[in-house]
């Protein structure tokens, strides 16, 4: 309560709690603190808002985490997502790699073979691209999905690709193995529910307007609550401070530790979007491996200076092979 | 180019430009600067990325605005969006008001009559609610739309309501007059294209992961490019600095001046989400009026402490009536 | 406490409180909440940190404001700072104006006379300039102070100027009437203590690495605690979102409402730094006036394109005169 | 230039350049671009501001880095700072460790002996503490410095400690080996000049209101320009997104790669402030080691729950010893 709240104002809050069947614990010396006891999950946010609307209430402070199905309290054992035999979250480091956008059969197959040879276990590639400007290349669409499926058939690598539109979830699920929700769409709840209902594994990037860890978990909760437990989280960088031009985002490596402490879901790191510059990708891949990430997601292009999107942050197949060797060494050192 | 770039590296860039039919202007003393001349709109982002991928290139700096249809250069005359006779963008201040969420016929009609009496010209009300947690009230859905249409029929106020899912655009367009794109969905390109194709007036809130003015304009461009020129922009606050609890967002009033300087589209201000606290709503409404905003969007609830969402930032009908009086005085003073 | 905290862990926290003479209120159903009662002001942060260091403690949530002397609870009556007969905080709008940096006697006197004629009540001008680069103009130093004092003698306008170095507080206090602490130095505690001890009126800009309202108030508290009650707060904009180039900062007009609600200190708004562009200064000055700011601080230069610093955000004397007329109209409308 | 700039407006800019002896390169098709050639270092910011003040000028885009002495172009060989025989920046990982604040001889000596035994090469400890609130423990001051000097004499570890006030630089330089500039003081130019003049090694933390890499380098430039080339950079985390409570800051590990690419100065990482939570310190220390940081700075306290400051982020001597073992393994793996 605010300093100077009257006895009647305190009682009003207590009544609001008891009329809903909750307990109330009143304490405090300088100011009065009222603890709400036994509040139902579905009622928490609403109750908090309603109490906050009272002028005599200074602040409503939620004591409990707002996510449940994603929490370690709900499921102490770590989730392992298995896709065509590839396990993500079992303690090893699983590398996903491929081009930002699928551009042609030749481009995709060149990269797919190269990243497989270097040790990647999952192939990434964008068919539907979220672009800041409507004038930019929007991806090959369904044709890109078909190329991805063909690449999977040849290489045996399962495929992850972004879906932007609830209308496209079905067709994407038909061709790809993991549905990616991009950072801009983290809080696109219609899309989250749709991929949740698809039952397909989901890779959920951190982002949105309020990219806190709790909000990310609540977005995972949207998927989990549809009965889909195959969720992989992906850290890909937060907006830089105003005026920064050195990197495109700030990759929050500590998110790996936070997620591992609070959730049972696996978390991978994307050093390509995380930095926006090819020359920093290897450094951040090593950092993520040292931090114990469950995986990496790396953009590889055979010819970055002719890439149709994200060339500046794509490494070449040769650079990727070197990166993989170094990542393996760090991974071995840190995992003992 | 980077300091120390070789002649061959400079020539490589020039060749990349000329092979595409563009001009190249090479200058500079300490470092070499290459100007690309005549680049096509559709090729700008791609070319920038491709050049940036070259190791000898230090930075690619776009000279021109990336948006076109939304710019004053494209259309010097200001856009006036007309909805059932209400004009937005004609120099006057148009107030939109109503509950955060439609909760019941009684709640909606009480507010609708009150805000009309106080001088509001458009009724707002959420039927589909984007909520941070899947456990929170998600709105009344189609039933809410029907109540909004009924309220419009009774009061004559045109209605604005948020659409979250491309699947719902058609039904929303059937019942409401202005389709609102919420801040979390600013960069939801699938949704932007869908509301663009609907031909219905669109209110586009600023937000997303990278809420710059240019990105906002590019999102408007997604709608405009579908042939839909009825776009209203809405400033509703940027994320606060880390640790801030005094307000929920920072309302960027200067966006009004920036938009008026760079675009022909009308811009309204939402002081309710912009602050998150009812006690600051009137102050910020006055500030927006003084800054020359084309409109306001204000959340009003008959009983904030029982609201199903956003109670803390909703004003009562009585507070709204007072606010309107003060806003009119400021508006008269500033518009002369 | 964390979910699953043992009885012994709860008791350990209770003991830590009682051994210090504080009360403990234990409550909660799903999780245990322990209220600390009667904690001394000087012990609050330390105790919070110490409890937070316990693994079984989930979060320590401070219930009370951490500032005291700056709060309305401590002093319900509003502070009015009086400088050579000019009152700041008495309900009227006091305009401070002048060049970013003092460059010459002629430049300063031209501006001083012009802003006085237009209705400014305080003259601003920088003698010591905090510049991002050591290669930029660092101000005229003591010579600038002398020019300011001369301008005050001629015009009768009291003078405000920034001090950067504790070593310079004494000399600045000799020549100027209000000592300004710039945004970059908000959390420069050595400087805050020194201006506090000077007994001179202080204008404290909001800024620093963590520019929350509470941190700003705590910085005011550093000054107040030295026995110096003459503190004016100044909002001058927060860093923009990453990638934004339209404005230099985001001017947080709502800070006026928050400060007026929480503190007795006067608060002025600086639309020049707040936007960084001359063409937006008038708009934001009007917005600040409508929000009830106690004053404005505006940069004016006779020839912005030859200014030695901050030319792009300086208005000309003629533009300032127009701005003043419009500000007066809004101020009259809002103050009734 | 803005679209539609007249020939006279273009000529005006060209004249402004030529009257100062600079070249002008005019190009462009849709818009005119004017390249300024040969601009002197000292004139760059001023000229940019002055041109930006012209209404016909759209944007001034600096082509060159604004820092010089800190750049690799100026000094291709990496700087190695040597302090009492300990080398920082020579390719190895140098660990600095110790308590946040010096609290007593016993506390300091316990930690000093423990961190030395575990492999730390530099002892850290705060005597002057920058605290958000004036009511918090402000450090032992000079007595703390004396204890640090005594600890150095016994252990042989050189000592790093923060200085807050230009008045204290001399006394700090007498007792400690490396003068630390804290994150809140990064842009405290008076202090930077003073430690520059001291000739003592300086550890400069990244921070301030605008914590970009370029601004950090410009702050290093303030020290270097006083003739003091012994500068160590320290990354300690950026402010978290609004609403985040999981960590205190976001540790930007990519800063290591950026600094190594752009500057010759050594860069160390502080995972204690970088996360604010002891349980994440080891993870981020490993990440920093994998990224090739020149050193770490870690807070260690014998009894975190009784620490007078920063207990929640301090590890115990036993935890530190384990961390050191794991860091050594990663460091060996990555450095080959």
Short mmCIF file of C-alpha atoms in Angstrom, two decimals, chain C:
data_model
loop_
_atom_site.label_atom_id
_atom_site.label_comp_id
_atom_site.label_asym_id
_atom_site.label_seq_id
_atom_site.Cartn_x
_atom_site.Cartn_y
_atom_site.Cartn_z
CA UNK C 1 12.19 -17.87 -0.86
CA UNK C 2 12.69 -20.26 -3.77
CA UNK C 3 10.01 -22.89 -4.28
CA UNK C 4 11.03 -25.86 -2.16
CA UNK C 5 13.02 -23.88 0.41
CA UNK C 6 13.41 -25.95 3.58
CA UNK C 7 12.24 -24.96 7.02
CA UNK C 8 15.86 -24.53 8.07
CA UNK C 9 16.50 -22.15 5.19
CA UNK C 10 13.48 -20.06 6.15
CA UNK C 11 14.62 -19.99 9.75
CA UNK C 12 18.09 -18.92 8.70
CA UNK C 13 16.64 -15.82 7.05
CA UNK C 14 14.44 -15.07 10.05
CA UNK C 15 17.48 -15.33 12.33
CA UNK C 16 19.45 -12.98 10.11
CA UNK C 17 16.67 -10.43 10.57
CA UNK C 18 16.16 -10.89 14.30
CA UNK C 19 19.91 -10.79 15.07
CA UNK C 20 19.79 -7.27 13.66
CA UNK C 21 16.74 -6.30 15.70
CA UNK C 22 14.25 -6.42 12.83
CA UNK C 23 10.89 -8.14 12.75
CA UNK C 24 10.04 -10.98 10.38
CA UNK C 25 6.63 -11.84 8.93
CA UNK C 26 6.47 -15.31 7.42
CA UNK C 27 3.57 -16.14 5.11
CA UNK C 28 2.71 -17.84 1.84
CA UNK C 29 1.27 -21.08 0.50
CA UNK C 30 3.06 -22.28 -2.62
CA UNK C 31 6.17 -20.33 -1.72
CA UNK C 32 7.28 -18.73 1.52
CA UNK C 33 7.40 -14.93 1.70
CA UNK C 34 9.30 -13.29 4.54
CA UNK C 35 8.59 -9.66 5.31
CA UNK C 36 11.41 -7.71 6.98
CA UNK C 37 9.98 -5.15 9.38
CA UNK C 38 11.59 -2.03 10.79
CA UNK C 39 14.76 -2.06 8.69
CA UNK C 40 16.85 1.09 9.10
CA UNK C 41 17.35 3.33 6.05
CA UNK C 42 21.10 2.95 6.13
CA UNK C 43 20.85 -0.80 6.30
CA UNK C 44 18.34 -1.43 3.54
CA UNK C 45 20.55 -1.92 0.51
CA UNK C 46 23.16 -3.86 2.44
CA UNK C 47 20.61 -6.18 4.00
CA UNK C 48 18.92 -6.73 0.65
CA UNK C 49 22.24 -7.69 -0.93
CA UNK C 50 23.18 -9.96 1.92
CA UNK C 51 19.89 -11.83 1.86
CA UNK C 52 20.01 -12.06 -1.91
CA UNK C 53 23.35 -13.82 -1.57
CA UNK C 54 21.62 -16.77 0.15
CA UNK C 55 20.94 -19.55 -2.37
CA UNK C 56 17.49 -20.29 -0.92
CA UNK C 57 16.40 -16.68 -1.40
CA UNK C 58 14.68 -16.18 -4.74
CA UNK C 59 14.31 -12.41 -4.75
CA UNK C 60 14.53 -9.51 -2.33
CA UNK C 61 11.88 -6.94 -3.19
CA UNK C 62 12.28 -3.49 -1.62
CA UNK C 63 8.88 -2.22 -0.56
CA UNK C 64 9.80 1.35 0.19
CA UNK C 65 11.24 4.09 -1.96
CA UNK C 66 14.95 4.34 -1.44
CA UNK C 67 14.98 8.14 -1.46
CA UNK C 68 13.74 10.16 1.42
CA UNK C 69 14.72 13.85 1.44
CA UNK C 70 13.56 14.20 -2.18
CA UNK C 71 10.18 12.58 -1.50
CA UNK C 72 6.80 14.17 -1.02
CA UNK C 73 6.34 12.07 2.09
CA UNK C 74 9.30 13.89 3.64
CA UNK C 75 8.22 17.31 2.44
CA UNK C 76 4.63 17.72 1.21
CA UNK C 77 5.08 21.37 0.15
CA UNK C 78 6.70 21.94 -3.20
CA UNK C 79 10.24 23.32 -3.20
CA UNK C 80 10.62 26.71 -4.83
CA UNK C 81 14.21 27.53 -5.79
CA UNK C 82 14.77 31.28 -5.84
CA UNK C 83 17.76 32.69 -7.71
CA UNK C 84 18.25 36.44 -7.80
CA UNK C 85 14.52 36.90 -7.53
CA UNK C 86 13.58 34.33 -10.16
CA UNK C 87 11.40 31.58 -8.73
CA UNK C 88 11.49 28.05 -10.12
CA UNK C 89 8.80 25.67 -8.96
CA UNK C 90 6.09 28.12 -7.95
CA UNK C 91 3.58 26.92 -10.54
CA UNK C 92 4.65 29.19 -13.39
CA UNK C 93 6.81 28.15 -16.34
CA UNK C 94 10.34 29.57 -16.14
CA UNK C 95 12.35 29.53 -19.34
CA UNK C 96 16.14 29.18 -19.32
CA UNK C 97 17.82 29.86 -22.64
CA UNK C 98 21.19 30.63 -24.15
CA UNK C 99 23.96 29.15 -26.24
CA UNK C 100 25.17 25.59 -25.80
CA UNK C 101 28.72 26.90 -25.34
CA UNK C 102 29.97 30.38 -24.62
CA UNK C 103 32.09 31.21 -27.68
CA UNK C 104 32.75 34.95 -27.42
CA UNK C 105 31.48 38.06 -25.71
CA UNK C 106 29.61 39.09 -28.81
CA UNK C 107 27.95 35.72 -29.33
CA UNK C 108 26.90 35.50 -25.70
CA UNK C 109 25.61 39.05 -25.40
CA UNK C 110 23.64 38.80 -28.63
CA UNK C 111 21.89 35.72 -27.38
CA UNK C 112 21.45 36.99 -23.82
CA UNK C 113 19.72 40.15 -24.96
CA UNK C 114 17.55 38.28 -27.43
CA UNK C 115 16.36 35.61 -25.03
CA UNK C 116 15.66 38.18 -22.36
CA UNK C 117 13.61 40.21 -24.79
CA UNK C 118 11.65 37.10 -25.73
CA UNK C 119 10.84 36.35 -22.11
CA UNK C 120 13.52 33.99 -20.80
CA UNK C 121 14.23 34.43 -17.08
CA UNK C 122 17.53 32.54 -16.77
CA UNK C 123 20.57 32.56 -19.08
CA UNK C 124 22.27 29.27 -19.88
CA UNK C 125 25.75 28.89 -21.38
CA UNK C 126 28.50 26.28 -21.18
CA UNK C 127 32.03 27.19 -20.13
CA UNK C 128 33.22 23.64 -19.41
CA UNK C 129 31.90 21.26 -22.06
CA UNK C 130 31.74 17.47 -21.74
CA UNK C 131 32.61 16.24 -25.21
CA UNK C 132 32.50 12.68 -26.47
CA UNK C 133 35.87 13.12 -28.14
CA UNK C 134 38.98 14.74 -26.67
CA UNK C 135 39.50 16.35 -30.07
CA UNK C 136 36.30 18.42 -29.80
CA UNK C 137 36.02 21.96 -28.45
CA UNK C 138 36.18 21.70 -24.66
CA UNK C 139 34.75 25.12 -23.82
CA UNK C 140 36.33 28.46 -22.86
CA UNK C 141 36.71 27.50 -19.21
CA UNK C 142 37.20 30.31 -16.72
CA UNK C 143 37.06 32.95 -19.42
CA UNK C 144 33.61 31.65 -20.32
CA UNK C 145 32.54 31.95 -16.68
CA UNK C 146 33.64 35.57 -16.63
CA UNK C 147 31.66 36.32 -19.77
CA UNK C 148 28.60 34.70 -18.22
CA UNK C 149 28.94 36.83 -15.09
CA UNK C 150 29.26 39.93 -17.26
CA UNK C 151 26.17 38.96 -19.23
CA UNK C 152 24.27 38.52 -15.99
CA UNK C 153 25.43 41.92 -14.78
CA UNK C 154 24.18 43.57 -17.93
CA UNK C 155 20.90 41.71 -18.39
CA UNK C 156 20.01 40.90 -14.81
CA UNK C 157 19.35 37.29 -15.82
CA UNK C 158 20.74 34.75 -13.38
CA UNK C 159 23.09 32.25 -15.00
CA UNK C 160 23.22 28.45 -15.12
CA UNK C 161 26.34 26.61 -16.33
CA UNK C 162 27.67 23.08 -16.18
CA UNK C 163 30.44 21.98 -13.87
CA UNK C 164 32.38 18.83 -14.72
CA UNK C 165 35.13 18.57 -12.17
CA UNK C 166 34.97 18.77 -8.38
CA UNK C 167 38.06 20.99 -8.63
CA UNK C 168 36.02 23.58 -10.53
CA UNK C 169 33.00 23.78 -8.23
CA UNK C 170 34.41 26.64 -6.24
CA UNK C 171 35.27 28.83 -9.20
CA UNK C 172 31.99 28.06 -10.92
CA UNK C 173 30.05 28.92 -7.79
CA UNK C 174 31.83 32.26 -7.73
CA UNK C 175 30.64 33.23 -11.21
CA UNK C 176 27.36 31.45 -11.87
CA UNK C 177 24.08 31.18 -10.01
CA UNK C 178 23.01 27.62 -10.70
CA UNK C 179 25.48 24.74 -11.02
CA UNK C 180 24.43 22.27 -13.67
CA UNK C 181 25.24 18.57 -13.43
CA UNK C 182 25.09 17.11 -16.94
CA UNK C 183 23.41 13.87 -17.92
CA UNK C 184 26.69 11.98 -18.31
CA UNK C 185 27.61 12.96 -14.74
CA UNK C 186 24.31 12.16 -13.05
CA UNK C 187 25.91 9.32 -11.11
CA UNK C 188 29.23 11.11 -10.55
CA UNK C 189 28.90 10.93 -6.80
CA UNK C 190 32.08 12.86 -6.02
CA UNK C 191 30.76 15.78 -8.03
CA UNK C 192 27.29 15.53 -6.49
CA UNK C 193 28.71 15.72 -2.99
CA UNK C 194 30.87 18.70 -3.93
CA UNK C 195 28.02 20.74 -5.41
CA UNK C 196 25.94 19.69 -2.42
CA UNK C 197 28.52 21.13 -0.06
CA UNK C 198 28.75 24.35 -2.11
CA UNK C 199 25.29 25.38 -0.93
CA UNK C 200 24.66 26.75 -4.43
CA UNK C 201 21.46 25.95 -6.38
CA UNK C 202 21.93 22.83 -8.50
CA UNK C 203 20.28 21.75 -11.75
CA UNK C 204 20.53 17.96 -12.01
CA UNK C 205 19.99 16.41 -15.42
CA UNK C 206 18.63 12.88 -15.70
CA UNK C 207 20.97 10.43 -17.32
CA UNK C 208 23.78 8.09 -16.46
CA UNK C 209 24.07 4.41 -17.25
CA UNK C 210 20.82 3.50 -15.46
CA UNK C 211 18.60 6.53 -16.00
CA UNK C 212 15.57 5.44 -13.97
CA UNK C 213 13.51 7.95 -12.06
CA UNK C 214 14.51 6.33 -8.77
CA UNK C 215 18.21 6.59 -9.57
CA UNK C 216 17.73 10.24 -10.50
CA UNK C 217 16.04 10.89 -7.17
CA UNK C 218 18.85 9.10 -5.35
CA UNK C 219 21.34 11.40 -7.09
CA UNK C 220 19.29 14.39 -5.94
CA UNK C 221 19.45 12.78 -2.51
CA UNK C 222 23.27 12.95 -2.64
CA UNK C 223 23.01 16.73 -3.00
CA UNK C 224 20.18 17.18 -0.49
CA UNK C 225 21.98 15.13 2.10
CA UNK C 226 24.83 17.64 2.17
CA UNK C 227 22.30 20.15 3.45
CA UNK C 228 21.70 21.76 0.07
CA UNK C 229 17.95 21.86 -0.59
CA UNK C 230 18.09 23.99 -3.74
CA UNK C 231 17.80 21.26 -6.35
CA UNK C 232 16.10 21.58 -9.74
CA UNK C 233 15.64 18.43 -11.80
CA UNK C 234 15.99 18.48 -15.57
CA UNK C 235 14.67 15.90 -18.04
CA UNK C 236 16.74 15.91 -21.24
CA UNK C 237 16.00 12.65 -22.98
CA UNK C 238 16.87 8.99 -22.76
CA UNK C 239 18.98 7.05 -25.25
CA UNK C 240 17.04 6.14 -28.39
CA UNK C 241 16.39 2.53 -29.40
CA UNK C 242 19.28 0.96 -31.28
CA UNK C 243 19.36 2.03 -34.91
CA UNK C 244 17.28 5.17 -34.43
CA UNK C 245 18.62 8.21 -36.22
CA UNK C 246 15.54 10.46 -36.33
CA UNK C 247 16.23 12.02 -32.95
CA UNK C 248 19.28 12.06 -30.70
CA UNK C 249 17.37 11.08 -27.57
CA UNK C 250 13.80 10.26 -26.53
CA UNK C 251 12.48 13.07 -24.39
CA UNK C 252 10.47 11.51 -21.58
CA UNK C 253 7.74 14.09 -21.01
CA UNK C 254 6.00 11.74 -18.57
CA UNK C 255 8.91 12.32 -16.18
CA UNK C 256 7.24 15.63 -15.35
CA UNK C 257 4.13 13.84 -14.10
CA UNK C 258 6.14 11.19 -12.27
CA UNK C 259 8.36 13.73 -10.50
CA UNK C 260 5.40 15.87 -9.54
CA UNK C 261 3.73 12.80 -8.07
CA UNK C 262 6.69 11.51 -6.11
CA UNK C 263 8.85 14.51 -5.21
CA UNK C 264 8.59 18.11 -4.06
CA UNK C 265 11.44 19.26 -6.32
CA UNK C 266 10.80 21.36 -9.44
CA UNK C 267 11.43 19.75 -12.82
CA UNK C 268 12.34 21.48 -16.07
CA UNK C 269 12.59 20.02 -19.58
CA UNK C 270 15.36 20.46 -22.14
CA UNK C 271 13.89 19.98 -25.63
CA UNK C 272 17.21 20.81 -27.31
CA UNK C 273 19.19 17.80 -26.08
CA UNK C 274 15.92 15.91 -25.86
CA UNK C 275 15.59 15.84 -29.63
CA UNK C 276 18.94 16.94 -31.01
CA UNK C 277 17.25 18.70 -33.93
CA UNK C 278 16.24 22.34 -34.05
CA UNK C 279 13.11 21.60 -36.07
CA UNK C 280 11.64 19.51 -33.24
CA UNK C 281 12.50 21.86 -30.35
CA UNK C 282 9.37 23.98 -30.50
CA UNK C 283 7.05 20.96 -30.63
CA UNK C 284 8.63 19.43 -27.56
CA UNK C 285 8.71 22.76 -25.71
CA UNK C 286 4.94 22.97 -26.23
CA UNK C 287 4.49 19.40 -25.04
CA UNK C 288 6.52 20.08 -21.90
CA UNK C 289 4.52 23.22 -21.18
CA UNK C 290 1.27 21.29 -21.60
CA UNK C 291 2.55 18.61 -19.22
CA UNK C 292 3.03 21.23 -16.51
CA UNK C 293 6.83 21.42 -16.44
CA UNK C 294 8.23 24.03 -14.05
CA UNK C 295 10.52 25.29 -16.75
CA UNK C 296 12.27 24.82 -20.05
CA UNK C 297 15.93 24.91 -20.99
CA UNK C 298 16.49 25.86 -24.62
CA UNK C 299 19.66 26.23 -26.66
CA UNK C 300 19.74 29.42 -28.76
CA UNK C 301 22.53 30.45 -31.12
CA UNK C 302 22.67 33.50 -33.42
CA UNK C 303 24.26 31.45 -36.21
CA UNK C 304 23.79 27.70 -35.71
CA UNK C 305 25.80 26.75 -38.76
CA UNK C 306 28.89 28.33 -37.22
CA UNK C 307 28.26 27.13 -33.64
CA UNK C 308 31.23 25.47 -31.96
CA UNK C 309 28.96 22.83 -30.43
CA UNK C 310 25.38 21.55 -30.77
CA UNK C 311 24.53 23.70 -33.77
CA UNK C 312 21.99 21.18 -35.14
CA UNK C 313 19.82 21.46 -32.05
CA UNK C 314 20.09 25.23 -31.52
CA UNK C 315 17.29 27.54 -32.57
CA UNK C 316 17.87 31.11 -33.71
CA UNK C 317 16.74 34.10 -31.63
CA UNK C 318 13.87 34.63 -34.06
CA UNK C 319 12.73 31.03 -33.79
CA UNK C 320 13.02 31.29 -30.01
CA UNK C 321 10.79 34.35 -29.90
CA UNK C 322 8.08 32.52 -31.86
CA UNK C 323 8.47 29.47 -29.62
CA UNK C 324 7.99 31.66 -26.53
CA UNK C 325 4.74 33.07 -27.83
CA UNK C 326 3.33 29.63 -28.52
CA UNK C 327 4.56 28.28 -25.21
CA UNK C 328 2.84 31.09 -23.37
CA UNK C 329 -0.45 30.29 -25.10
CA UNK C 330 -0.26 26.61 -24.17
CA UNK C 331 0.88 27.39 -20.67
CA UNK C 332 -2.07 29.70 -20.15
CA UNK C 333 -4.47 27.08 -21.53
CA UNK C 334 -3.21 24.31 -19.30
CA UNK C 335 -2.74 26.30 -16.12
CA UNK C 336 -6.15 27.84 -16.67
#
